[in-house]
Amino acid sequence: MSKTVEYIFDLAAPNGYLAWYPLKDIVARTGSELVVTPVFLGGMHKLTGNAPPMMRDADVKGKVPYAALEFRRFLDRHGMDRFSMRPDLPFNSILLQRVLVAAQDETQRQALVDALLPAVWERNIDCGDAETVGRELAKAGFDAESLLARTQDDAVKQQLANNTARAVERGAFGIPTFFVGDEMWFGKERLEQLESYLGGGKP
């Protein structure tokens, strides 16, 4: 029986971009199923006391430069030559995350991730501007007007809050986080462990 990988995800996380493409390859190779759970990273940080690494580790000598080196190595290893670090990091992703929640089904949600990740992390669009986000959605073939309207629904707003709180209750504290059942992995560096588990290995 195939396993389901749940990806706890926010478009605001640069490591979420890095993990997305190798994760899809892993899911395909292992015959697994992928489910995306949109959360609000800013809310997750408040609930857990966590913070973006470059802020959290700013006073640790050598740690931020080494993290940047590992980040670049990952990009190079996976051929992600279009990635562009945003100058406004960290930024508010709540509009984008509500768009993901507003998707009509899982297939559309993942298609939205495919469309929005390059806009956010390659072209560095203004993620808080509804008109700009709408243009990206329309360009990718989505009903931008409908999706953006749904981001204002109380049910969509509450679902995003619920997703975030539930992820934290289960042990998540940042992005990227992966669940297979009750087993959790955090970080793009754990993708090999995740693939091993999906292939029948130990967690």
PDB file of N, CA and C in Angstrom, residues 59-145:
ATOM      1  N   ASP A  59      23.665  35.988  16.122  1.00  0.00           N
ATOM      2  CA  ASP A  59      24.754  36.234  17.065  1.00  0.00           C
ATOM      3  C   ASP A  59      25.676  35.028  17.239  1.00  0.00           C
ATOM      4  N   VAL A  60      25.440  33.964  16.476  1.00  0.00           N
ATOM      5  CA  VAL A  60      26.289  32.774  16.568  1.00  0.00           C
ATOM      6  C   VAL A  60      27.381  32.892  15.502  1.00  0.00           C
ATOM      7  N   LYS A  61      28.592  33.067  15.941  1.00  0.00           N
ATOM      8  CA  LYS A  61      29.689  33.303  15.000  1.00  0.00           C
ATOM      9  C   LYS A  61      29.818  32.148  14.008  1.00  0.00           C
ATOM     10  N   GLY A  62      29.783  32.472  12.731  1.00  0.00           N
ATOM     11  CA  GLY A  62      30.002  31.496  11.670  1.00  0.00           C
ATOM     12  C   GLY A  62      28.781  30.725  11.222  1.00  0.00           C
ATOM     13  N   LYS A  63      27.686  30.743  11.998  1.00  0.00           N
ATOM     14  CA  LYS A  63      26.561  29.864  11.680  1.00  0.00           C
ATOM     15  C   LYS A  63      25.771  30.337  10.466  1.00  0.00           C
ATOM     16  N   VAL A  64      25.489  31.624  10.385  1.00  0.00           N
ATOM     17  CA  VAL A  64      24.713  32.134   9.252  1.00  0.00           C
ATOM     18  C   VAL A  64      25.494  31.993   7.935  1.00  0.00           C
ATOM     19  N   PRO A  65      26.779  32.336   7.896  1.00  0.00           N
ATOM     20  CA  PRO A  65      27.528  32.103   6.649  1.00  0.00           C
ATOM     21  C   PRO A  65      27.574  30.632   6.247  1.00  0.00           C
ATOM     22  N   TYR A  66      27.702  29.732   7.234  1.00  0.00           N
ATOM     23  CA  TYR A  66      27.725  28.313   6.875  1.00  0.00           C
ATOM     24  C   TYR A  66      26.365  27.869   6.347  1.00  0.00           C
ATOM     25  N   ALA A  67      25.278  28.353   6.960  1.00  0.00           N
ATOM     26  CA  ALA A  67      23.942  28.018   6.473  1.00  0.00           C
ATOM     27  C   ALA A  67      23.767  28.491   5.034  1.00  0.00           C
ATOM     28  N   ALA A  68      24.304  29.663   4.727  1.00  0.00           N
ATOM     29  CA  ALA A  68      24.231  30.179   3.360  1.00  0.00           C
ATOM     30  C   ALA A  68      25.017  29.295   2.400  1.00  0.00           C
ATOM     31  N   LEU A  69      26.159  28.775   2.855  1.00  0.00           N
ATOM     32  CA  LEU A  69      26.952  27.875   2.031  1.00  0.00           C
ATOM     33  C   LEU A  69      26.183  26.588   1.728  1.00  0.00           C
ATOM     34  N   GLU A  70      25.570  26.008   2.750  1.00  0.00           N
ATOM     35  CA  GLU A  70      24.795  24.786   2.555  1.00  0.00           C
ATOM     36  C   GLU A  70      23.587  25.035   1.647  1.00  0.00           C
ATOM     37  N   PHE A  71      22.996  26.206   1.793  1.00  0.00           N
ATOM     38  CA  PHE A  71      21.866  26.582   0.951  1.00  0.00           C
ATOM     39  C   PHE A  71      22.298  26.614  -0.515  1.00  0.00           C
ATOM     40  N   ARG A  72      23.428  27.241  -0.779  1.00  0.00           N
ATOM     41  CA  ARG A  72      23.935  27.340  -2.145  1.00  0.00           C
ATOM     42  C   ARG A  72      24.319  25.974  -2.692  1.00  0.00           C
ATOM     43  N   ARG A  73      24.899  25.137  -1.853  1.00  0.00           N
ATOM     44  CA  ARG A  73      25.239  23.784  -2.288  1.00  0.00           C
ATOM     45  C   ARG A  73      23.994  23.011  -2.716  1.00  0.00           C
ATOM     46  N   PHE A  74      22.912  23.165  -1.959  1.00  0.00           N
ATOM     47  CA  PHE A  74      21.667  22.477  -2.292  1.00  0.00           C
ATOM     48  C   PHE A  74      21.137  22.962  -3.636  1.00  0.00           C
ATOM     49  N   LEU A  75      21.137  24.273  -3.836  1.00  0.00           N
ATOM     50  CA  LEU A  75      20.704  24.839  -5.115  1.00  0.00           C
ATOM     51  C   LEU A  75      21.522  24.271  -6.267  1.00  0.00           C
ATOM     52  N   ASP A  76      22.830  24.243  -6.081  1.00  0.00           N
ATOM     53  CA  ASP A  76      23.716  23.756  -7.146  1.00  0.00           C
ATOM     54  C   ASP A  76      23.496  22.268  -7.412  1.00  0.00           C
ATOM     55  N   ARG A  77      23.339  21.488  -6.346  1.00  0.00           N
ATOM     56  CA  ARG A  77      23.175  20.044  -6.500  1.00  0.00           C
ATOM     57  C   ARG A  77      21.910  19.695  -7.272  1.00  0.00           C
ATOM     58  N   HIS A  78      20.876  20.505  -7.085  1.00  0.00           N
ATOM     59  CA  HIS A  78      19.594  20.220  -7.723  1.00  0.00           C
ATOM     60  C   HIS A  78      19.333  21.099  -8.947  1.00  0.00           C
ATOM     61  N   GLY A  79      20.331  21.851  -9.375  1.00  0.00           N
ATOM     62  CA  GLY A  79      20.190  22.635 -10.588  1.00  0.00           C
ATOM     63  C   GLY A  79      19.155  23.740 -10.514  1.00  0.00           C
ATOM     64  N   MET A  80      18.974  24.324  -9.333  1.00  0.00           N
ATOM     65  CA  MET A  80      17.977  25.379  -9.161  1.00  0.00           C
ATOM     66  C   MET A  80      18.626  26.742  -9.408  1.00  0.00           C
ATOM     67  N   ASP A  81      18.922  27.012 -10.670  1.00  0.00           N
ATOM     68  CA  ASP A  81      19.683  28.210 -10.996  1.00  0.00           C
ATOM     69  C   ASP A  81      18.821  29.451 -11.184  1.00  0.00           C
ATOM     70  N   ARG A  82      17.509  29.311 -11.053  1.00  0.00           N
ATOM     71  CA  ARG A  82      16.635  30.477 -11.215  1.00  0.00           C
ATOM     72  C   ARG A  82      16.234  31.095  -9.876  1.00  0.00           C
ATOM     73  N   PHE A  83      16.606  30.455  -8.782  1.00  0.00           N
ATOM     74  CA  PHE A  83      16.234  30.958  -7.456  1.00  0.00           C
ATOM     75  C   PHE A  83      16.866  32.325  -7.198  1.00  0.00           C
ATOM     76  N   SER A  84      16.094  33.215  -6.588  1.00  0.00           N
ATOM     77  CA  SER A  84      16.582  34.549  -6.244  1.00  0.00           C
ATOM     78  C   SER A  84      16.113  34.905  -4.831  1.00  0.00           C
ATOM     79  N   MET A  85      17.060  35.047  -3.905  1.00  0.00           N
ATOM     80  CA  MET A  85      16.685  35.376  -2.526  1.00  0.00           C
ATOM     81  C   MET A  85      16.006  36.742  -2.470  1.00  0.00           C
ATOM     82  N   ARG A  86      14.887  36.808  -1.783  1.00  0.00           N
ATOM     83  CA  ARG A  86      14.108  38.037  -1.714  1.00  0.00           C
ATOM     84  C   ARG A  86      14.771  39.050  -0.773  1.00  0.00           C
ATOM     85  N   PRO A  87      14.794  40.314  -1.158  1.00  0.00           N
ATOM     86  CA  PRO A  87      15.364  41.332  -0.267  1.00  0.00           C
ATOM     87  C   PRO A  87      14.447  41.672   0.902  1.00  0.00           C
ATOM     88  N   ASP A  88      13.148  41.291   0.819  1.00  0.00           N
ATOM     89  CA  ASP A  88      12.191  41.651   1.868  1.00  0.00           C
ATOM     90  C   ASP A  88      11.954  40.519   2.865  1.00  0.00           C
ATOM     91  N   LEU A  89      12.832  39.533   2.903  1.00  0.00           N
ATOM     92  CA  LEU A  89      12.669  38.403   3.807  1.00  0.00           C
ATOM     93  C   LEU A  89      12.927  38.828   5.251  1.00  0.00           C
ATOM     94  N   PRO A  90      12.068  38.430   6.217  1.00  0.00           N
ATOM     95  CA  PRO A  90      10.829  37.677   6.062  1.00  0.00           C
ATOM     96  C   PRO A  90       9.678  38.590   5.637  1.00  0.00           C
ATOM     97  N   PHE A  91       8.759  38.037   4.849  1.00  0.00           N
ATOM     98  CA  PHE A  91       7.625  38.814   4.377  1.00  0.00           C
ATOM     99  C   PHE A  91       6.326  38.122   4.775  1.00  0.00           C
ATOM    100  N   ASN A  92       5.233  38.870   4.680  1.00  0.00           N
ATOM    101  CA  ASN A  92       3.924  38.359   5.079  1.00  0.00           C
ATOM    102  C   ASN A  92       3.307  37.567   3.930  1.00  0.00           C
ATOM    103  N   SER A  93       3.032  36.294   4.167  1.00  0.00           N
ATOM    104  CA  SER A  93       2.526  35.406   3.118  1.00  0.00           C
ATOM    105  C   SER A  93       1.054  35.072   3.270  1.00  0.00           C
ATOM    106  N   ILE A  94       0.340  35.798   4.124  1.00  0.00           N
ATOM    107  CA  ILE A  94      -1.010  35.352   4.472  1.00  0.00           C
ATOM    108  C   ILE A  94      -1.951  35.330   3.263  1.00  0.00           C
ATOM    109  N   LEU A  95      -1.813  36.281   2.334  1.00  0.00           N
ATOM    110  CA  LEU A  95      -2.666  36.270   1.140  1.00  0.00           C
ATOM    111  C   LEU A  95      -2.392  35.020   0.304  1.00  0.00           C
ATOM    112  N   LEU A  96      -1.119  34.728   0.075  1.00  0.00           N
ATOM    113  CA  LEU A  96      -0.766  33.546  -0.717  1.00  0.00           C
ATOM    114  C   LEU A  96      -1.266  32.266  -0.058  1.00  0.00           C
ATOM    115  N   GLN A  97      -1.132  32.183   1.246  1.00  0.00           N
ATOM    116  CA  GLN A  97      -1.535  30.968   1.941  1.00  0.00           C
ATOM    117  C   GLN A  97      -3.050  30.788   1.909  1.00  0.00           C
ATOM    118  N   ARG A  98      -3.770  31.870   1.970  1.00  0.00           N
ATOM    119  CA  ARG A  98      -5.227  31.783   1.852  1.00  0.00           C
ATOM    120  C   ARG A  98      -5.628  31.365   0.450  1.00  0.00           C
ATOM    121  N   VAL A  99      -4.854  31.778  -0.556  1.00  0.00           N
ATOM    122  CA  VAL A  99      -5.114  31.302  -1.920  1.00  0.00           C
ATOM    123  C   VAL A  99      -4.994  29.784  -1.969  1.00  0.00           C
ATOM    124  N   LEU A 100      -3.961  29.234  -1.336  1.00  0.00           N
ATOM    125  CA  LEU A 100      -3.782  27.780  -1.334  1.00  0.00           C
ATOM    126  C   LEU A 100      -4.931  27.083  -0.606  1.00  0.00           C
ATOM    127  N   VAL A 101      -5.362  27.643   0.500  1.00  0.00           N
ATOM    128  CA  VAL A 101      -6.497  27.054   1.223  1.00  0.00           C
ATOM    129  C   VAL A 101      -7.757  27.104   0.369  1.00  0.00           C
ATOM    130  N   ALA A 102      -7.901  28.175  -0.417  1.00  0.00           N
ATOM    131  CA  ALA A 102      -9.103  28.377  -1.233  1.00  0.00           C
ATOM    132  C   ALA A 102      -9.192  27.449  -2.432  1.00  0.00           C
ATOM    133  N   ALA A 103      -8.142  26.685  -2.703  1.00  0.00           N
ATOM    134  CA  ALA A 103      -8.159  25.769  -3.852  1.00  0.00           C
ATOM    135  C   ALA A 103      -9.349  24.823  -3.769  1.00  0.00           C
ATOM    136  N   GLN A 104      -9.857  24.435  -4.931  1.00  0.00           N
ATOM    137  CA  GLN A 104     -11.055  23.596  -4.954  1.00  0.00           C
ATOM    138  C   GLN A 104     -10.759  22.147  -4.578  1.00  0.00           C
ATOM    139  N   ASP A 105      -9.524  21.701  -4.767  1.00  0.00           N
ATOM    140  CA  ASP A 105      -9.150  20.342  -4.398  1.00  0.00           C
ATOM    141  C   ASP A 105      -7.626  20.249  -4.328  1.00  0.00           C
ATOM    142  N   GLU A 106      -7.121  19.071  -3.987  1.00  0.00           N
ATOM    143  CA  GLU A 106      -5.680  18.892  -3.822  1.00  0.00           C
ATOM    144  C   GLU A 106      -4.923  19.077  -5.132  1.00  0.00           C
ATOM    145  N   THR A 107      -5.508  18.631  -6.225  1.00  0.00           N
ATOM    146  CA  THR A 107      -4.856  18.795  -7.521  1.00  0.00           C
ATOM    147  C   THR A 107      -4.654  20.263  -7.846  1.00  0.00           C
ATOM    148  N   GLN A 108      -5.678  21.065  -7.631  1.00  0.00           N
ATOM    149  CA  GLN A 108      -5.539  22.499  -7.892  1.00  0.00           C
ATOM    150  C   GLN A 108      -4.573  23.139  -6.907  1.00  0.00           C
ATOM    151  N   ARG A 109      -4.587  22.694  -5.654  1.00  0.00           N
ATOM    152  CA  ARG A 109      -3.667  23.281  -4.672  1.00  0.00           C
ATOM    153  C   ARG A 109      -2.213  23.072  -5.094  1.00  0.00           C
ATOM    154  N   GLN A 110      -1.890  21.886  -5.527  1.00  0.00           N
ATOM    155  CA  GLN A 110      -0.512  21.629  -5.946  1.00  0.00           C
ATOM    156  C   GLN A 110      -0.170  22.382  -7.236  1.00  0.00           C
ATOM    157  N   ALA A 111      -1.143  22.551  -8.110  1.00  0.00           N
ATOM    158  CA  ALA A 111      -0.920  23.350  -9.314  1.00  0.00           C
ATOM    159  C   ALA A 111      -0.671  24.816  -8.937  1.00  0.00           C
ATOM    160  N   LEU A 112      -1.345  25.288  -7.909  1.00  0.00           N
ATOM    161  CA  LEU A 112      -1.113  26.648  -7.433  1.00  0.00           C
ATOM    162  C   LEU A 112       0.294  26.801  -6.868  1.00  0.00           C
ATOM    163  N   VAL A 113       0.745  25.791  -6.125  1.00  0.00           N
ATOM    164  CA  VAL A 113       2.116  25.828  -5.617  1.00  0.00           C
ATOM    165  C   VAL A 113       3.100  25.889  -6.779  1.00  0.00           C
ATOM    166  N   ASP A 114       2.879  25.065  -7.787  1.00  0.00           N
ATOM    167  CA  ASP A 114       3.758  25.059  -8.964  1.00  0.00           C
ATOM    168  C   ASP A 114       3.788  26.421  -9.648  1.00  0.00           C
ATOM    169  N   ALA A 115       2.659  27.106  -9.674  1.00  0.00           N
ATOM    170  CA  ALA A 115       2.587  28.408 -10.347  1.00  0.00           C
ATOM    171  C   ALA A 115       3.169  29.532  -9.500  1.00  0.00           C
ATOM    172  N   LEU A 116       2.935  29.479  -8.184  1.00  0.00           N
ATOM    173  CA  LEU A 116       3.313  30.597  -7.332  1.00  0.00           C
ATOM    174  C   LEU A 116       4.765  30.543  -6.845  1.00  0.00           C
ATOM    175  N   LEU A 117       5.316  29.360  -6.677  1.00  0.00           N
ATOM    176  CA  LEU A 117       6.703  29.284  -6.199  1.00  0.00           C
ATOM    177  C   LEU A 117       7.679  30.055  -7.095  1.00  0.00           C
ATOM    178  N   PRO A 118       7.641  29.874  -8.418  1.00  0.00           N
ATOM    179  CA  PRO A 118       8.552  30.664  -9.258  1.00  0.00           C
ATOM    180  C   PRO A 118       8.285  32.169  -9.170  1.00  0.00           C
ATOM    181  N   ALA A 119       7.018  32.537  -9.043  1.00  0.00           N
ATOM    182  CA  ALA A 119       6.693  33.958  -8.934  1.00  0.00           C
ATOM    183  C   ALA A 119       7.295  34.553  -7.666  1.00  0.00           C
ATOM    184  N   VAL A 120       7.227  33.786  -6.575  1.00  0.00           N
ATOM    185  CA  VAL A 120       7.721  34.276  -5.287  1.00  0.00           C
ATOM    186  C   VAL A 120       9.237  34.235  -5.210  1.00  0.00           C
ATOM    187  N   TRP A 121       9.840  33.119  -5.673  1.00  0.00           N
ATOM    188  CA  TRP A 121      11.264  32.882  -5.396  1.00  0.00           C
ATOM    189  C   TRP A 121      12.172  32.952  -6.623  1.00  0.00           C
ATOM    190  N   GLU A 122      11.614  33.269  -7.768  1.00  0.00           N
ATOM    191  CA  GLU A 122      12.445  33.507  -8.947  1.00  0.00           C
ATOM    192  C   GLU A 122      12.252  34.927  -9.458  1.00  0.00           C
ATOM    193  N   ARG A 123      10.991  35.389  -9.435  1.00  0.00           N
ATOM    194  CA  ARG A 123      10.708  36.742  -9.921  1.00  0.00           C
ATOM    195  C   ARG A 123      10.458  37.734  -8.799  1.00  0.00           C
ATOM    196  N   ASN A 124      10.360  37.245  -7.559  1.00  0.00           N
ATOM    197  CA  ASN A 124      10.234  38.107  -6.373  1.00  0.00           C
ATOM    198  C   ASN A 124       9.073  39.095  -6.473  1.00  0.00           C
ATOM    199  N   ILE A 125       7.891  38.595  -6.817  1.00  0.00           N
ATOM    200  CA  ILE A 125       6.725  39.473  -6.922  1.00  0.00           C
ATOM    201  C   ILE A 125       6.341  40.039  -5.551  1.00  0.00           C
ATOM    202  N   ASP A 126       5.518  41.080  -5.563  1.00  0.00           N
ATOM    203  CA  ASP A 126       4.959  41.657  -4.333  1.00  0.00           C
ATOM    204  C   ASP A 126       3.845  40.730  -3.845  1.00  0.00           C
ATOM    205  N   CYS A 127       4.132  39.956  -2.820  1.00  0.00           N
ATOM    206  CA  CYS A 127       3.216  38.899  -2.387  1.00  0.00           C
ATOM    207  C   CYS A 127       2.019  39.407  -1.602  1.00  0.00           C
ATOM    208  N   GLY A 128       2.067  40.640  -1.172  1.00  0.00           N
ATOM    209  CA  GLY A 128       0.947  41.190  -0.431  1.00  0.00           C
ATOM    210  C   GLY A 128      -0.013  41.988  -1.287  1.00  0.00           C
ATOM    211  N   ASP A 129       0.307  42.153  -2.563  1.00  0.00           N
ATOM    212  CA  ASP A 129      -0.520  42.950  -3.455  1.00  0.00           C
ATOM    213  C   ASP A 129      -1.469  42.046  -4.235  1.00  0.00           C
ATOM    214  N   ALA A 130      -2.756  42.179  -3.983  1.00  0.00           N
ATOM    215  CA  ALA A 130      -3.741  41.282  -4.590  1.00  0.00           C
ATOM    216  C   ALA A 130      -3.747  41.393  -6.111  1.00  0.00           C
ATOM    217  N   GLU A 131      -3.533  42.576  -6.632  1.00  0.00           N
ATOM    218  CA  GLU A 131      -3.530  42.753  -8.082  1.00  0.00           C
ATOM    219  C   GLU A 131      -2.359  41.993  -8.719  1.00  0.00           C
ATOM    220  N   THR A 132      -1.206  42.091  -8.099  1.00  0.00           N
ATOM    221  CA  THR A 132      -0.027  41.390  -8.611  1.00  0.00           C
ATOM    222  C   THR A 132      -0.219  39.881  -8.531  1.00  0.00           C
ATOM    223  N   VAL A 133      -0.691  39.402  -7.389  1.00  0.00           N
ATOM    224  CA  VAL A 133      -0.948  37.963  -7.224  1.00  0.00           C
ATOM    225  C   VAL A 133      -2.005  37.501  -8.224  1.00  0.00           C
ATOM    226  N   GLY A 134      -3.027  38.311  -8.419  1.00  0.00           N
ATOM    227  CA  GLY A 134      -4.078  37.970  -9.368  1.00  0.00           C
ATOM    228  C   GLY A 134      -3.552  37.820 -10.781  1.00  0.00           C
ATOM    229  N   ARG A 135      -2.632  38.687 -11.180  1.00  0.00           N
ATOM    230  CA  ARG A 135      -2.044  38.578 -12.520  1.00  0.00           C
ATOM    231  C   ARG A 135      -1.291  37.261 -12.677  1.00  0.00           C
ATOM    232  N   GLU A 136      -0.565  36.868 -11.644  1.00  0.00           N
ATOM    233  CA  GLU A 136       0.159  35.599 -11.700  1.00  0.00           C
ATOM    234  C   GLU A 136      -0.805  34.420 -11.807  1.00  0.00           C
ATOM    235  N   LEU A 137      -1.882  34.474 -11.053  1.00  0.00           N
ATOM    236  CA  LEU A 137      -2.865  33.395 -11.091  1.00  0.00           C
ATOM    237  C   LEU A 137      -3.521  33.308 -12.467  1.00  0.00           C
ATOM    238  N   ALA A 138      -3.907  34.454 -13.001  1.00  0.00           N
ATOM    239  CA  ALA A 138      -4.563  34.463 -14.311  1.00  0.00           C
ATOM    240  C   ALA A 138      -3.609  33.985 -15.402  1.00  0.00           C
ATOM    241  N   LYS A 139      -2.351  34.393 -15.315  1.00  0.00           N
ATOM    242  CA  LYS A 139      -1.354  33.990 -16.297  1.00  0.00           C
ATOM    243  C   LYS A 139      -1.168  32.473 -16.309  1.00  0.00           C
ATOM    244  N   ALA A 140      -1.364  31.856 -15.121  1.00  0.00           N
ATOM    245  CA  ALA A 140      -1.213  30.404 -15.013  1.00  0.00           C
ATOM    246  C   ALA A 140      -2.509  29.659 -15.325  1.00  0.00           C
ATOM    247  N   GLY A 141      -3.560  30.391 -15.685  1.00  0.00           N
ATOM    248  CA  GLY A 141      -4.795  29.747 -16.102  1.00  0.00           C
ATOM    249  C   GLY A 141      -5.840  29.552 -15.021  1.00  0.00           C
ATOM    250  N   PHE A 142      -5.648  30.166 -13.860  1.00  0.00           N
ATOM    251  CA  PHE A 142      -6.616  30.037 -12.778  1.00  0.00           C
ATOM    252  C   PHE A 142      -7.656  31.159 -12.843  1.00  0.00           C
ATOM    253  N   ASP A 143      -8.783  30.928 -12.179  1.00  0.00           N
ATOM    254  CA  ASP A 143      -9.805  31.956 -12.034  1.00  0.00           C
ATOM    255  C   ASP A 143      -9.374  32.851 -10.882  1.00  0.00           C
ATOM    256  N   ALA A 144      -8.567  33.855 -11.198  1.00  0.00           N
ATOM    257  CA  ALA A 144      -7.963  34.693 -10.172  1.00  0.00           C
ATOM    258  C   ALA A 144      -9.017  35.422  -9.347  1.00  0.00           C
ATOM    259  N   GLU A 145     -10.047  35.912 -10.004  1.00  0.00           N
ATOM    260  CA  GLU A 145     -11.076  36.675  -9.301  1.00  0.00           C
ATOM    261  C   GLU A 145     -11.754  35.817  -8.240  1.00  0.00           C
TER     262      GLU A 145
END
